[in-house]
Amino acid sequence: MLTFTIRRLILAVPTLLFISLVIFLLLELAPGDPMAQVPLTVPPEVKEKMRLALGLGEPMHIRFWKWLVQFFWVEPQVLFDHYFGTAYAEGKLRVISWQTRSPVMDVVVERLPQTLWVVGMSYVVGILIAIPIGIYSAYRQYSVFDQAGTFITMIGYSIPPFFTGPLVIVIFSVQLGWFPFIYDTTHVVNDWDSFVYQLRQMIMPVMVLAMQTTAQISRYMRASMLDNLNQDYVRTARAKGLSERVVVVVHVLRNSMIPVVTVIALGLPAIFGGAIITEQVFSVNGIGAQLIGAIQANDLPTVQTLTFMFAFLIVFFNLIADVLYGILDPRIRYD
């Protein structure tokens, strides 16, 4: 397992480099001019100086190399300096946003907690709801609960967040007035009332994101449970006189969780993609809103950095899924 993990980590390096090159080339070939938002009253020679200041006058391969050095060498040094009080990155040029004229990673660090609160909570809630639904649906196959669960999860999986978000706002915020429809990212939790308000404003975005997570994982959980309930070892366990609770929870559930755990690991990067839309709907000032704003402003360094971070999450959690699958299933040997 250790050899496999090391081999996958080494293979991830050229994979990520190739992904970063593809992202860079796509952004370079995309239509749009970073100078488009500059007022028309600005003289052309001033615009040209601004373009050169942003590095747009340099060859494409030079700009790509500078981004690689800034992201993979300078930014880790900045992180190291922050935690250990050193000055390795002092005076070195970082990845600068064309929109805010500030380091991109500083803005990411400011906005990431908001995204993690919403995304992390929605994923945990979705998993905690999906696994019991999948277990009971499989155990009571073709029952009323199973039929209703299948119908509801199919609806939840089919409806996109950009439709579910405004729908829950209209129902629970406009009509019923239960929850605030705008997520206040400046809210500080310092007492019980502020904590309750934080929970109230998180319910709707968490609900929207958790809906698709619950639908997907519950279907995988049900299918995996049904596959194991008909195995010989289950009939043997029942023939030995074990209680139905022990058979289902100890034997069937343990083996059924092997593919589900990998699905959970692989689905985490996808939930960040859904958060981009959800943050726009509920005005959550997270990295999804930062990415949309950068796209609208033709802020290529920010778009490239955030897109690469999403790609990194996909590669990383694919590795995590493979490792977990080998740990949970003793029959799997990668070495």
Short mmCIF file of C-alpha atoms in Angstrom, two decimals:
data_model
loop_
_atom_site.label_atom_id
_atom_site.label_comp_id
_atom_site.label_asym_id
_atom_site.label_seq_id
_atom_site.Cartn_x
_atom_site.Cartn_y
_atom_site.Cartn_z
CA MET A 1 0.00 0.00 0.00
CA LEU A 2 2.83 2.39 0.83
CA THR A 3 4.51 1.70 -2.51
CA PHE A 4 1.24 2.31 -4.33
CA THR A 5 0.65 5.59 -2.48
CA ILE A 6 4.15 6.85 -3.26
CA ARG A 7 3.77 5.84 -6.90
CA ARG A 8 0.45 7.67 -7.16
CA LEU A 9 1.89 10.78 -5.51
CA ILE A 10 4.76 10.82 -8.00
CA LEU A 11 2.32 10.32 -10.89
CA ALA A 12 0.17 13.19 -9.56
CA VAL A 13 2.97 15.71 -10.18
CA PRO A 14 3.00 15.52 -14.00
CA THR A 15 -0.77 15.16 -13.97
CA LEU A 16 -1.21 18.43 -12.10
CA LEU A 17 1.38 20.16 -14.29
CA PHE A 18 -0.47 19.07 -17.42
CA ILE A 19 -3.78 20.22 -15.92
CA SER A 20 -2.30 23.61 -15.09
CA LEU A 21 -1.01 23.93 -18.67
CA VAL A 22 -4.43 23.05 -20.12
CA ILE A 23 -6.13 25.58 -17.84
CA PHE A 24 -3.62 28.27 -18.81
CA LEU A 25 -4.04 27.63 -22.54
CA LEU A 26 -7.83 27.60 -22.31
CA LEU A 27 -7.83 30.92 -20.49
CA GLU A 28 -5.38 32.39 -23.00
CA LEU A 29 -7.53 31.32 -25.94
CA ALA A 30 -10.79 32.43 -24.32
CA PRO A 31 -12.32 35.68 -25.61
CA GLY A 32 -12.13 38.79 -23.49
CA ASP A 33 -9.66 41.53 -22.68
CA PRO A 34 -8.57 42.44 -19.12
CA MET A 35 -8.45 46.07 -20.28
CA ALA A 36 -12.10 46.01 -21.39
CA GLN A 37 -13.31 47.51 -18.09
CA VAL A 38 -10.89 50.42 -18.26
CA PRO A 39 -12.80 53.67 -18.98
CA LEU A 40 -12.73 54.90 -22.57
CA THR A 41 -11.29 58.22 -21.41
CA VAL A 42 -7.99 56.52 -20.56
CA PRO A 43 -5.46 57.22 -23.36
CA PRO A 44 -4.22 54.23 -25.40
CA GLU A 45 -0.63 54.70 -24.26
CA VAL A 46 -1.74 54.50 -20.62
CA LYS A 47 -3.68 51.31 -21.39
CA GLU A 48 -0.57 49.85 -22.98
CA LYS A 49 1.48 50.64 -19.87
CA MET A 50 -1.20 49.00 -17.72
CA ARG A 51 -1.11 45.95 -19.97
CA LEU A 52 2.67 45.72 -19.61
CA ALA A 53 2.37 46.15 -15.83
CA LEU A 54 0.06 43.13 -15.72
CA GLY A 55 2.61 41.09 -17.65
CA LEU A 56 0.46 40.75 -20.77
CA GLY A 57 3.27 41.95 -23.01
CA GLU A 58 5.45 38.92 -22.23
CA PRO A 59 5.42 35.68 -24.26
CA MET A 60 2.92 33.02 -23.26
CA HIS A 61 5.47 30.50 -22.00
CA ILE A 62 7.15 33.13 -19.81
CA ARG A 63 3.83 34.01 -18.14
CA PHE A 64 3.04 30.35 -17.56
CA TRP A 65 6.46 29.72 -16.03
CA LYS A 66 6.09 32.74 -13.73
CA TRP A 67 2.71 31.46 -12.54
CA LEU A 68 4.19 28.03 -11.83
CA VAL A 69 7.03 29.55 -9.79
CA GLN A 70 4.70 31.87 -7.89
CA PHE A 71 2.11 29.22 -7.09
CA PHE A 72 4.33 26.20 -6.36
CA TRP A 73 7.38 27.93 -4.89
CA VAL A 74 6.58 31.39 -3.56
CA GLU A 75 3.12 30.70 -2.07
CA PRO A 76 4.33 27.70 0.03
CA GLN A 77 7.12 29.93 1.33
CA VAL A 78 4.54 32.56 2.30
CA LEU A 79 2.61 29.88 4.20
CA PHE A 80 5.80 28.72 5.90
CA ASP A 81 6.69 32.29 6.86
CA HIS A 82 3.22 32.83 8.32
CA TYR A 83 3.42 29.86 10.68
CA PHE A 84 7.12 29.91 11.62
CA GLY A 85 7.91 33.62 11.51
CA THR A 86 10.61 33.33 8.84
CA ALA A 87 11.14 35.64 5.86
CA TYR A 88 11.89 33.32 2.93
CA ALA A 89 9.21 34.89 0.69
CA GLU A 90 9.97 38.50 1.56
CA GLY A 91 10.22 40.64 -1.56
CA LYS A 92 9.19 37.84 -3.94
CA LEU A 93 6.36 38.38 -6.40
CA ARG A 94 3.20 36.39 -5.65
CA VAL A 95 0.18 35.56 -7.81
CA ILE A 96 -1.58 38.93 -7.98
CA SER A 97 -5.24 39.41 -8.81
CA TRP A 98 -5.82 41.86 -11.65
CA GLN A 99 -9.16 42.80 -10.11
CA THR A 100 -8.19 43.53 -6.50
CA ARG A 101 -4.42 44.17 -7.01
CA SER A 102 -3.79 41.91 -4.00
CA PRO A 103 -2.37 38.36 -3.71
CA VAL A 104 -4.93 35.80 -4.85
CA MET A 105 -4.20 33.38 -2.02
CA ASP A 106 -4.81 36.07 0.60
CA VAL A 107 -8.34 36.51 -0.76
CA VAL A 108 -8.79 32.74 -0.92
CA VAL A 109 -7.76 32.36 2.72
CA GLU A 110 -10.26 35.07 3.71
CA ARG A 111 -13.17 33.46 1.84
CA LEU A 112 -12.39 29.77 2.26
CA PRO A 113 -13.87 29.45 5.79
CA GLN A 114 -17.30 30.55 4.52
CA THR A 115 -17.22 27.92 1.77
CA LEU A 116 -15.96 25.21 4.12
CA TRP A 117 -18.72 25.97 6.63
CA VAL A 118 -21.44 25.57 4.03
CA VAL A 119 -19.89 22.78 1.95
CA GLY A 120 -18.57 20.78 4.89
CA MET A 121 -21.79 20.98 6.85
CA SER A 122 -23.90 20.07 3.82
CA TYR A 123 -21.75 17.04 3.04
CA VAL A 124 -21.85 15.76 6.62
CA VAL A 125 -25.62 16.28 6.83
CA GLY A 126 -26.12 14.61 3.46
CA ILE A 127 -24.08 11.55 4.48
CA LEU A 128 -25.80 11.22 7.87
CA ILE A 129 -29.21 11.25 6.17
CA ALA A 130 -28.29 9.15 3.12
CA ILE A 131 -26.74 6.12 4.84
CA PRO A 132 -29.73 5.26 7.10
CA ILE A 133 -32.14 5.81 4.18
CA GLY A 134 -30.10 3.51 1.94
CA ILE A 135 -29.83 0.81 4.61
CA TYR A 136 -33.52 0.75 5.46
CA SER A 137 -34.60 0.99 1.79
CA ALA A 138 -32.51 -2.07 0.96
CA TYR A 139 -33.66 -4.02 4.00
CA ARG A 140 -37.31 -3.21 3.22
CA GLN A 141 -37.00 -3.56 -0.53
CA TYR A 142 -40.12 -2.57 -2.52
CA SER A 143 -41.85 -1.34 0.64
CA VAL A 144 -43.70 1.97 0.81
CA PHE A 145 -40.61 3.56 2.40
CA ASP A 146 -38.38 2.22 -0.38
CA GLN A 147 -40.72 3.42 -3.11
CA ALA A 148 -41.12 6.87 -1.53
CA GLY A 149 -37.37 7.13 -0.89
CA THR A 150 -36.57 6.23 -4.48
CA PHE A 151 -39.04 8.78 -5.80
CA ILE A 152 -37.82 11.61 -3.55
CA THR A 153 -34.11 10.91 -4.12
CA MET A 154 -34.58 10.82 -7.88
CA ILE A 155 -36.24 14.22 -7.72
CA GLY A 156 -33.49 15.56 -5.47
CA TYR A 157 -30.78 14.26 -7.78
CA SER A 158 -32.46 15.59 -10.92
CA ILE A 159 -33.18 19.15 -9.80
CA PRO A 160 -30.11 21.43 -10.10
CA PRO A 161 -29.08 23.83 -7.29
CA PHE A 162 -29.85 26.93 -9.35
CA PHE A 163 -33.52 25.86 -9.32
CA THR A 164 -33.67 24.43 -5.79
CA GLY A 165 -32.03 27.52 -4.28
CA PRO A 166 -34.58 30.13 -5.43
CA LEU A 167 -37.38 27.64 -4.69
CA VAL A 168 -36.45 27.23 -1.01
CA ILE A 169 -35.91 31.00 -0.75
CA VAL A 170 -39.44 31.66 -1.99
CA ILE A 171 -40.98 29.03 0.30
CA PHE A 172 -39.04 29.32 3.55
CA SER A 173 -37.87 32.93 3.43
CA VAL A 174 -40.38 34.98 1.42
CA GLN A 175 -43.60 33.08 2.15
CA LEU A 176 -42.97 31.62 5.61
CA GLY A 177 -40.27 34.02 6.82
CA TRP A 178 -38.43 31.31 8.76
CA PHE A 179 -34.89 31.91 7.51
CA PRO A 180 -32.89 34.87 6.12
CA PHE A 181 -32.48 34.64 2.36
CA ILE A 182 -29.07 36.39 2.30
CA TYR A 183 -26.08 34.76 4.00
CA ASP A 184 -24.35 37.36 6.19
CA THR A 185 -20.63 36.56 5.95
CA THR A 186 -19.77 39.38 8.37
CA HIS A 187 -21.79 37.77 11.16
CA VAL A 188 -19.73 36.99 14.28
CA VAL A 189 -20.75 34.26 16.71
CA ASN A 190 -20.10 35.44 20.26
CA ASP A 191 -23.20 34.38 22.22
CA TRP A 192 -26.15 31.99 22.02
CA ASP A 193 -28.38 34.31 19.98
CA SER A 194 -25.68 34.88 17.38
CA PHE A 195 -25.07 31.12 17.22
CA VAL A 196 -28.77 30.49 16.59
CA TYR A 197 -28.79 33.12 13.84
CA GLN A 198 -25.73 31.46 12.25
CA LEU A 199 -27.57 28.14 12.22
CA ARG A 200 -30.70 29.74 10.74
CA GLN A 201 -28.81 31.37 7.87
CA MET A 202 -26.93 28.13 7.12
CA ILE A 203 -30.02 25.91 6.91
CA MET A 204 -31.14 26.80 3.38
CA PRO A 205 -27.76 26.65 1.55
CA VAL A 206 -26.89 23.46 3.45
CA MET A 207 -30.30 22.03 2.54
CA VAL A 208 -29.80 22.73 -1.16
CA LEU A 209 -26.32 21.19 -1.31
CA ALA A 210 -27.21 18.24 0.94
CA MET A 211 -30.18 17.31 -1.26
CA GLN A 212 -28.08 16.02 -4.14
CA THR A 213 -25.54 14.44 -1.78
CA THR A 214 -28.30 12.55 0.02
CA ALA A 215 -29.86 11.40 -3.25
CA GLN A 216 -26.61 10.09 -4.71
CA ILE A 217 -25.15 8.37 -1.66
CA SER A 218 -28.46 6.80 -0.57
CA ARG A 219 -28.80 5.17 -4.01
CA TYR A 220 -25.27 3.75 -3.81
CA MET A 221 -25.89 2.61 -0.23
CA ARG A 222 -29.11 0.84 -1.19
CA ALA A 223 -27.54 -0.90 -4.20
CA SER A 224 -24.52 -2.03 -2.19
CA MET A 225 -26.71 -3.33 0.66
CA LEU A 226 -28.92 -5.27 -1.76
CA ASP A 227 -25.86 -6.84 -3.34
CA ASN A 228 -24.57 -8.05 0.04
CA LEU A 229 -27.90 -9.12 1.55
CA ASN A 230 -28.07 -11.98 -0.96
CA GLN A 231 -24.57 -13.27 -0.33
CA ASP A 232 -23.83 -16.69 1.19
CA TYR A 233 -22.14 -15.30 4.27
CA VAL A 234 -25.39 -13.54 5.25
CA ARG A 235 -27.35 -16.79 5.06
CA THR A 236 -24.59 -18.46 7.09
CA ALA A 237 -24.74 -15.76 9.76
CA ARG A 238 -28.51 -16.14 10.02
CA ALA A 239 -28.21 -19.93 10.16
CA LYS A 240 -25.85 -19.58 13.12
CA GLY A 241 -28.65 -17.86 15.02
CA LEU A 242 -27.30 -14.32 14.97
CA SER A 243 -29.89 -11.61 15.48
CA GLU A 244 -31.07 -9.67 12.46
CA ARG A 245 -29.57 -6.49 13.90
CA VAL A 246 -26.12 -8.08 14.19
CA VAL A 247 -26.36 -9.55 10.69
CA VAL A 248 -27.30 -6.24 9.08
CA VAL A 249 -25.18 -3.81 11.10
CA VAL A 250 -22.05 -5.86 11.76
CA HIS A 251 -21.75 -8.05 8.67
CA VAL A 252 -23.74 -6.55 5.79
CA LEU A 253 -23.17 -2.87 6.54
CA ARG A 254 -19.44 -3.27 6.98
CA ASN A 255 -18.99 -4.86 3.56
CA SER A 256 -21.51 -2.53 1.93
CA MET A 257 -19.62 0.56 3.06
CA ILE A 258 -16.54 -0.32 0.95
CA PRO A 259 -17.81 1.11 -2.37
CA VAL A 260 -19.82 3.82 -0.62
CA VAL A 261 -16.75 5.24 1.13
CA THR A 262 -15.02 5.62 -2.23
CA VAL A 263 -18.09 7.37 -3.63
CA ILE A 264 -18.06 9.74 -0.66
CA ALA A 265 -14.38 10.55 -1.22
CA LEU A 266 -14.86 11.08 -4.96
CA GLY A 267 -17.98 13.20 -4.45
CA LEU A 268 -16.38 15.80 -2.20
CA PRO A 269 -14.77 17.83 -5.05
CA ALA A 270 -18.10 17.78 -6.91
CA ILE A 271 -19.87 19.40 -3.96
CA PHE A 272 -17.49 22.36 -4.31
CA GLY A 273 -18.74 22.74 -7.87
CA GLY A 274 -22.31 22.86 -6.63
CA ALA A 275 -21.28 25.41 -4.01
CA ILE A 276 -20.31 27.84 -6.79
CA ILE A 277 -23.96 28.11 -7.84
CA THR A 278 -25.33 27.97 -4.29
CA GLU A 279 -23.05 30.79 -3.15
CA GLN A 280 -24.39 32.97 -5.93
CA VAL A 281 -28.00 32.21 -5.01
CA PHE A 282 -27.61 32.86 -1.28
CA SER A 283 -24.93 35.60 -1.57
CA VAL A 284 -22.33 33.57 0.32
CA ASN A 285 -19.03 35.42 -0.03
CA GLY A 286 -16.94 32.29 -0.57
CA ILE A 287 -14.46 31.10 -3.16
CA GLY A 288 -17.30 30.23 -5.55
CA ALA A 289 -18.41 33.85 -5.60
CA GLN A 290 -14.75 34.86 -5.98
CA LEU A 291 -14.42 32.61 -9.05
CA ILE A 292 -17.57 33.99 -10.70
CA GLY A 293 -16.47 37.57 -10.02
CA ALA A 294 -13.02 36.86 -11.47
CA ILE A 295 -14.53 35.34 -14.61
CA GLN A 296 -16.74 38.37 -15.13
CA ALA A 297 -13.76 40.72 -14.67
CA ASN A 298 -11.38 38.66 -16.89
CA ASP A 299 -9.11 38.24 -13.87
CA LEU A 300 -7.03 35.42 -15.36
CA PRO A 301 -4.61 34.82 -12.43
CA THR A 302 -7.52 34.36 -10.02
CA VAL A 303 -9.48 32.13 -12.41
CA GLN A 304 -6.43 30.00 -13.12
CA THR A 305 -5.51 29.65 -9.45
CA LEU A 306 -9.02 28.72 -8.28
CA THR A 307 -9.63 26.36 -11.20
CA PHE A 308 -6.35 24.61 -10.51
CA MET A 309 -7.29 24.28 -6.84
CA PHE A 310 -10.51 22.50 -7.84
CA ALA A 311 -8.50 20.22 -10.15
CA PHE A 312 -6.09 19.50 -7.31
CA LEU A 313 -8.99 18.47 -5.08
CA ILE A 314 -10.18 16.00 -7.73
CA VAL A 315 -6.73 14.41 -8.10
CA PHE A 316 -6.18 14.33 -4.34
CA PHE A 317 -9.52 12.75 -3.46
CA ASN A 318 -9.13 10.20 -6.25
CA LEU A 319 -5.96 9.11 -4.48
CA ILE A 320 -7.75 9.09 -1.13
CA ALA A 321 -10.54 6.93 -2.60
CA ASP A 322 -8.08 4.38 -3.99
CA VAL A 323 -6.20 4.17 -0.69
CA LEU A 324 -9.41 3.81 1.35
CA TYR A 325 -10.67 1.10 -0.98
CA GLY A 326 -7.49 -0.89 -0.43
CA ILE A 327 -7.66 -0.40 3.35
CA LEU A 328 -11.33 -1.36 3.70
CA ASP A 329 -11.24 -4.36 1.36
CA PRO A 330 -8.49 -6.88 2.31
CA ARG A 331 -8.91 -8.58 -1.08
CA ILE A 332 -7.53 -5.51 -2.86
CA ARG A 333 -3.76 -5.49 -3.21
CA TYR A 334 -2.11 -2.71 -5.19
CA ASP A 335 1.49 -3.81 -4.65
#
